[in-house]
Every structure is written in structure tokens, then in C-alpha cells.
PDB file of C-alpha atoms in Angstrom:
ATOM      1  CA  UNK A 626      90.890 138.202  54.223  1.00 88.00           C
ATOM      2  CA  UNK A 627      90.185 138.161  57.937  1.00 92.00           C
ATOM      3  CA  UNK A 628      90.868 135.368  60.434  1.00 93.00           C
ATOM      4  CA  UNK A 629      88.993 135.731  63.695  1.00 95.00           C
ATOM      5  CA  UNK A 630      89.496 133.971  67.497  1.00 96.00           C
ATOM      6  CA  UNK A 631      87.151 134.677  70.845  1.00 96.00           C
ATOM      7  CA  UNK A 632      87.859 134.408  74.432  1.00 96.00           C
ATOM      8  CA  UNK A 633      85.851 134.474  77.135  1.00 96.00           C
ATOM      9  CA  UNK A 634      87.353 134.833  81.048  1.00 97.00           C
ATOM     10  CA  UNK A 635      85.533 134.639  83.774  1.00 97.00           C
ATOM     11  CA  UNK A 636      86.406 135.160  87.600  1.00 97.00           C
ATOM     12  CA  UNK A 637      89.744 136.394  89.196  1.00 97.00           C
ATOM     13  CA  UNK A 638      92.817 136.019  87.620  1.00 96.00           C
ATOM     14  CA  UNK A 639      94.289 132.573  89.639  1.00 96.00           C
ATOM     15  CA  UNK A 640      90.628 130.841  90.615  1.00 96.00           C
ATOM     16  CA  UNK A 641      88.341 132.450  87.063  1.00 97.00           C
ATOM     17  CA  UNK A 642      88.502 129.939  84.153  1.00 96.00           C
ATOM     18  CA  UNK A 643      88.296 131.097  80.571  1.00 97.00           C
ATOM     19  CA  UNK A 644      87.292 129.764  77.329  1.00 97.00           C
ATOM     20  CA  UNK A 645      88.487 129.742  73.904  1.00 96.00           C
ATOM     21  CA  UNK A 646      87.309 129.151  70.501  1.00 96.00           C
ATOM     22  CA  UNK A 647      88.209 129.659  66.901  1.00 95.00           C
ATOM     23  CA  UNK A 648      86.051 131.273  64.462  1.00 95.00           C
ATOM     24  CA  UNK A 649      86.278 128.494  62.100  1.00 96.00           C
ATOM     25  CA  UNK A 650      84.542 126.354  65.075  1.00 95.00           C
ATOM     26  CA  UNK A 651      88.076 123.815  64.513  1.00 95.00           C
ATOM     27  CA  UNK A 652      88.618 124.098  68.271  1.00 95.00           C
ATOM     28  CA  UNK A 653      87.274 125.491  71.083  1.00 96.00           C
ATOM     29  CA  UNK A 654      88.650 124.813  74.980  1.00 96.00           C
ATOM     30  CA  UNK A 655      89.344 125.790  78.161  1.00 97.00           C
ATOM     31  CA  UNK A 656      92.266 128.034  79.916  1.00 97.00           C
ATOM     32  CA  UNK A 657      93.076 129.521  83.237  1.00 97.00           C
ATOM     33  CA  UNK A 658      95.757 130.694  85.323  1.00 96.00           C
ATOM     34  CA  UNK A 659      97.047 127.224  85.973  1.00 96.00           C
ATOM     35  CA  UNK A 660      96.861 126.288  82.254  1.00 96.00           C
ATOM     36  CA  UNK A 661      98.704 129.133  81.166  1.00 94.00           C
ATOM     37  CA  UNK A 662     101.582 129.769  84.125  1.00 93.00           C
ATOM     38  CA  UNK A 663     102.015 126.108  85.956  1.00 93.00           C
ATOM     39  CA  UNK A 664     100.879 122.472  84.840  1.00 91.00           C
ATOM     40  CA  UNK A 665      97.464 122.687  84.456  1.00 93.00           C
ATOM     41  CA  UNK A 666      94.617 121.317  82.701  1.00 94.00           C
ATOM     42  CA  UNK A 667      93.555 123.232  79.091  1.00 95.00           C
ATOM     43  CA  UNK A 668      95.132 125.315  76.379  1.00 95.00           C
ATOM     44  CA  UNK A 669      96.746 128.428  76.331  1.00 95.00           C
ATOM     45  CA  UNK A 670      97.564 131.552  74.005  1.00 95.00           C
ATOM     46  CA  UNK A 671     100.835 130.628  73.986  1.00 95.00           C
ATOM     47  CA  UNK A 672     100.288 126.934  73.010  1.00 95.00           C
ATOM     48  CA  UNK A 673      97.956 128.105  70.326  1.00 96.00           C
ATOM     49  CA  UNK A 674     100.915 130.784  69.075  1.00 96.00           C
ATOM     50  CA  UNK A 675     103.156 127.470  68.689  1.00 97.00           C
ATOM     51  CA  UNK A 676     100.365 125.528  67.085  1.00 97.00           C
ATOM     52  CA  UNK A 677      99.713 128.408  64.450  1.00 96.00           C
ATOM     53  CA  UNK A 678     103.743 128.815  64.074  1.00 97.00           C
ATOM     54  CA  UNK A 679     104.630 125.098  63.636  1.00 98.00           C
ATOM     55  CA  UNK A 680     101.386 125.220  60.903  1.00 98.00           C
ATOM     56  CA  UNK A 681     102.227 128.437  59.317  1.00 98.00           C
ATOM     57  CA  UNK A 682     106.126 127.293  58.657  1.00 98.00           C
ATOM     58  CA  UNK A 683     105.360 123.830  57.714  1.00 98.00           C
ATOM     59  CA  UNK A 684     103.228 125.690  54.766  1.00 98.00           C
ATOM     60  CA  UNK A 685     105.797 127.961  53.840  1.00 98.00           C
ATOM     61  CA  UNK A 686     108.088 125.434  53.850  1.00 98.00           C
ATOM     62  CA  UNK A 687     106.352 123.008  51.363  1.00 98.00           C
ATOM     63  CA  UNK A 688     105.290 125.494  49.306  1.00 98.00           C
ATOM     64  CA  UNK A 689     108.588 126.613  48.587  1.00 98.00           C
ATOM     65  CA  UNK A 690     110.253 123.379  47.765  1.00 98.00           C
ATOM     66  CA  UNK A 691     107.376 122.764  45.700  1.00 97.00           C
ATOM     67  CA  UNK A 692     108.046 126.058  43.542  1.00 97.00           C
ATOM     68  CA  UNK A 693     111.626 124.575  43.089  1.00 97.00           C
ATOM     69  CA  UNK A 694     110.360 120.931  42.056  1.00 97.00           C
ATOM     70  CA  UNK A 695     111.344 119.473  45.327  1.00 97.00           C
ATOM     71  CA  UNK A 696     107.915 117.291  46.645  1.00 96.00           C
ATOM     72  CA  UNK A 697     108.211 116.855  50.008  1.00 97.00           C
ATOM     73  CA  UNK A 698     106.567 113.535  51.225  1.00 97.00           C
ATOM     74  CA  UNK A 699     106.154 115.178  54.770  1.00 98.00           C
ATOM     75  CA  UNK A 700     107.500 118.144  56.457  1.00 98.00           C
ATOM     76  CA  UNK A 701     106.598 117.962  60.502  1.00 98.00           C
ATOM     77  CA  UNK A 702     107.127 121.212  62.905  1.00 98.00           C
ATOM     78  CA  UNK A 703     107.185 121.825  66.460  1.00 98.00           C
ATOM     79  CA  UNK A 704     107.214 125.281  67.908  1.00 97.00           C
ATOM     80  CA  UNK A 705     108.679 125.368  71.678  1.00 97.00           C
ATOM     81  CA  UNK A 706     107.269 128.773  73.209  1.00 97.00           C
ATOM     82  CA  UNK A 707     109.549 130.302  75.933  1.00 96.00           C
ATOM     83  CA  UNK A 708     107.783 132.496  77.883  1.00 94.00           C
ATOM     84  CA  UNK A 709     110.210 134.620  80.320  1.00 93.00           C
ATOM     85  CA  UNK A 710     110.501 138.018  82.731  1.00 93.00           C
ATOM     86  CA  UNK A 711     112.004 140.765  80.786  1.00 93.00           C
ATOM     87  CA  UNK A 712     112.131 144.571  82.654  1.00 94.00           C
ATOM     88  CA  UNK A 713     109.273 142.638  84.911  1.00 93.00           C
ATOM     89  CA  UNK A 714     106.372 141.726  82.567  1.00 93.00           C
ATOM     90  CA  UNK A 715     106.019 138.395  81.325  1.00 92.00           C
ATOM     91  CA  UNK A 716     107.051 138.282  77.594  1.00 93.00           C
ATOM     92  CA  UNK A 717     107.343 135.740  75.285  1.00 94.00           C
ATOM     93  CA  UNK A 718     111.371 135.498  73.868  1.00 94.00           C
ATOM     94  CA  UNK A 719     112.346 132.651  72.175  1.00 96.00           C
ATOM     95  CA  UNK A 720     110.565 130.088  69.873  1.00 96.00           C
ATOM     96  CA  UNK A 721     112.747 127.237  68.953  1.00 97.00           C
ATOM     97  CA  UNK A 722     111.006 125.644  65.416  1.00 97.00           C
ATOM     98  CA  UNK A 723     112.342 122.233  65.452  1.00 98.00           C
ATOM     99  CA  UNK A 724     111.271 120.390  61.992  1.00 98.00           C
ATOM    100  CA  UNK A 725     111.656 116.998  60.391  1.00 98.00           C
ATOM    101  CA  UNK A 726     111.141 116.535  56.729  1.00 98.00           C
ATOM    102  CA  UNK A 727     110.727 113.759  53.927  1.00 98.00           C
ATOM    103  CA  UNK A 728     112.348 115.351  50.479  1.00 97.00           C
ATOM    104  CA  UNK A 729     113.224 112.840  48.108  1.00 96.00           C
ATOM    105  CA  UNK A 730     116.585 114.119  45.844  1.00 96.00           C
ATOM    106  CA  UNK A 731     117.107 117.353  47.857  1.00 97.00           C
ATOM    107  CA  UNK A 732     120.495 117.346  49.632  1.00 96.00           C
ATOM    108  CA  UNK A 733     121.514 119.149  53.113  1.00 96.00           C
ATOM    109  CA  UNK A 734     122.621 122.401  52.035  1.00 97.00           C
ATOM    110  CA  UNK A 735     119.562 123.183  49.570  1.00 97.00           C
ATOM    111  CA  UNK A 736     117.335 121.696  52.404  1.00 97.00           C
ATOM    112  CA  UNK A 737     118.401 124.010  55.115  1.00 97.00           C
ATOM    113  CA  UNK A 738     118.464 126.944  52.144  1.00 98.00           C
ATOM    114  CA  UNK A 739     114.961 126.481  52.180  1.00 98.00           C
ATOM    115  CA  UNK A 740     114.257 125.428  55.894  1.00 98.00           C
ATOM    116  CA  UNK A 741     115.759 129.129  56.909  1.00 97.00           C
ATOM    117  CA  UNK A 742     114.106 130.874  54.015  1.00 97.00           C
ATOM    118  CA  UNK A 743     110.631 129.239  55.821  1.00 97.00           C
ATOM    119  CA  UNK A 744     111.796 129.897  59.163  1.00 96.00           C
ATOM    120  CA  UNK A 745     112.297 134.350  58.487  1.00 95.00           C
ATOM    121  CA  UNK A 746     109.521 134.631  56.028  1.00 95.00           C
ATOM    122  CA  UNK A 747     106.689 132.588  56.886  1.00 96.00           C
ATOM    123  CA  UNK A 748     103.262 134.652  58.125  1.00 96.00           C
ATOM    124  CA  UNK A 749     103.409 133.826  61.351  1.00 96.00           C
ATOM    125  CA  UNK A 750     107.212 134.445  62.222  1.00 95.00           C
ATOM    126  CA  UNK A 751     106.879 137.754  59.963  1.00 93.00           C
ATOM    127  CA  UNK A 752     103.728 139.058  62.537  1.00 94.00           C
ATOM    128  CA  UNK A 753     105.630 138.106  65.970  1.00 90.00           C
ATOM    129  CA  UNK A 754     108.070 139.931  67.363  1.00 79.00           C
ATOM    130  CA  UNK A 755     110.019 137.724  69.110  1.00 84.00           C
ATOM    131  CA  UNK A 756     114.079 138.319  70.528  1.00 82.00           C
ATOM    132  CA  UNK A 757     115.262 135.095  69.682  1.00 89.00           C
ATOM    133  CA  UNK A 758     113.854 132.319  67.291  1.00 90.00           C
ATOM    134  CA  UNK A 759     116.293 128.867  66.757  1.00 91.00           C
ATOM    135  CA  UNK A 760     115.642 126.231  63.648  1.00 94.00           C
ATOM    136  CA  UNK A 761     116.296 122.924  64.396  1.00 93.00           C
ATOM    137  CA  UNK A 762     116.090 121.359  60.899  1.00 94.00           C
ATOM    138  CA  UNK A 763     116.257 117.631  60.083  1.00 94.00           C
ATOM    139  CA  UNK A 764     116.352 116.122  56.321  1.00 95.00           C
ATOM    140  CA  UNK A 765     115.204 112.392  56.598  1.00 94.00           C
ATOM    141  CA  UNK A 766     116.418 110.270  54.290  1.00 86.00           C
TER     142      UNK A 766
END
């Protein structure tokens, strides 16, 4: 199985403009300089990194509890992308998964077993390579 993205940049780095676009055809948008480093308008790689984490672990993390008999009603992520200067080049070195979840007769402990299991094991966290990443996990009653 094969999963496939395109981008498309155009111009100099701070005035071009870029364009990107699943293969699926789900999404497709614009990014630039601004986008990516300031405020700006559009996506960016590292926004779309978060969006694949925070999709990826909210799997793994269902899926799991489901193995063990636990249905979760609802299991919400966020991935927070920190993008920093390490030795000089821009690197990406923390992502801080911060989760809310729905799991009627689990309790804490068994919750957060399973909310850390997710959180070193999922796809996505297994591909990236990334110094620090935090789990902010939240069992709603």
C-alpha cells in the first residue's frame, strides 16, 4: 500500500506561492512563505504533519480500546507542531498530542495505559523523528 501527496511551488522563496494536494483529491490548497513561517493565509507541511498525527493516533487509539472491549463514544486529538532552530536549520522538535475521549466503564489508569500505548506506537509517531513528543490525555466522563 502506497499513499501519495503533490506540491507544486512557484516563484522565490518569500514572494512564490505553492500549491498542495492529496492524492486522494480530499484536499488540495495553497502555501507560501508567509503561510508556513509568519501568520499567513493557507496550509502548511507542518499543519498537514499535525493533521495526519492527531488522525493517525486517534485511530490507534480506538482501535486499541476496542481490542480490549472498551467502545469509545469519541476520542478527539490535536497535534501542536513546534517548529524551532536547532545547529541553525529549522527543524521540527516537539509535538504536544493533546486528546479528549468518551469511554464509557474505562477508569484513569487503564485510559492513560492505552492513551501512551497510542501515543509511541501509532504510524505516524513511529515514521517521525521528533526530540520531544508530550500527551496531554483527558478521560471525559
Amino acid at each position: 500500500m502506497a499513499r501519495s501527496a503533490e506540491a507544486r511551488w512557484e516563484g522565490t522563496l518569500k514572494e512564490g506561492t505553492g500549491n498542495l494536494k492529496l492524492g486522494s483529491g480530499a484536499y488540495e490548497g495553497q502555501y507560501s512563505f508567509s503561510s508556513r513561517f509568519e501568520e499567513g493565509t493557507g496550509t502548511n507541511p507542518e499543519e498537514l504533519l499535525g493533521a495526519a498525527h492527531a488522525g493517525c493516533y486517534s485511530m490507534a487509539l480506538n482501535a486499541a480500546l476496542e481490542r480490549a472491549d472498551h467502545q469509545p463514544e469519541y476520542v478527539h486529538t490535536t497535534a501542536n507542531v513546534h517548529m524551532s532552530r536547532v545547529d541553525d536549520a529549522l527543524t521540527i522538535t516537539k509535538i504536544d498530542l493533546v486528546v479528549e475521549a468518551k469511554i464509557p466503564g474505562i477508569d484513569e489508569e487503564t485510559f492513560m495505559e492505552f492513551a501512551n500505548d497510542a501515543k509511541e506506537n501509532c504510524i505516524i509517531s513511529r515514521a517521525i523523528n521528533v526530540a520531544e513528543m508530550t500527551l496531554d490525555a483527558t478521560l471525559v466522563s
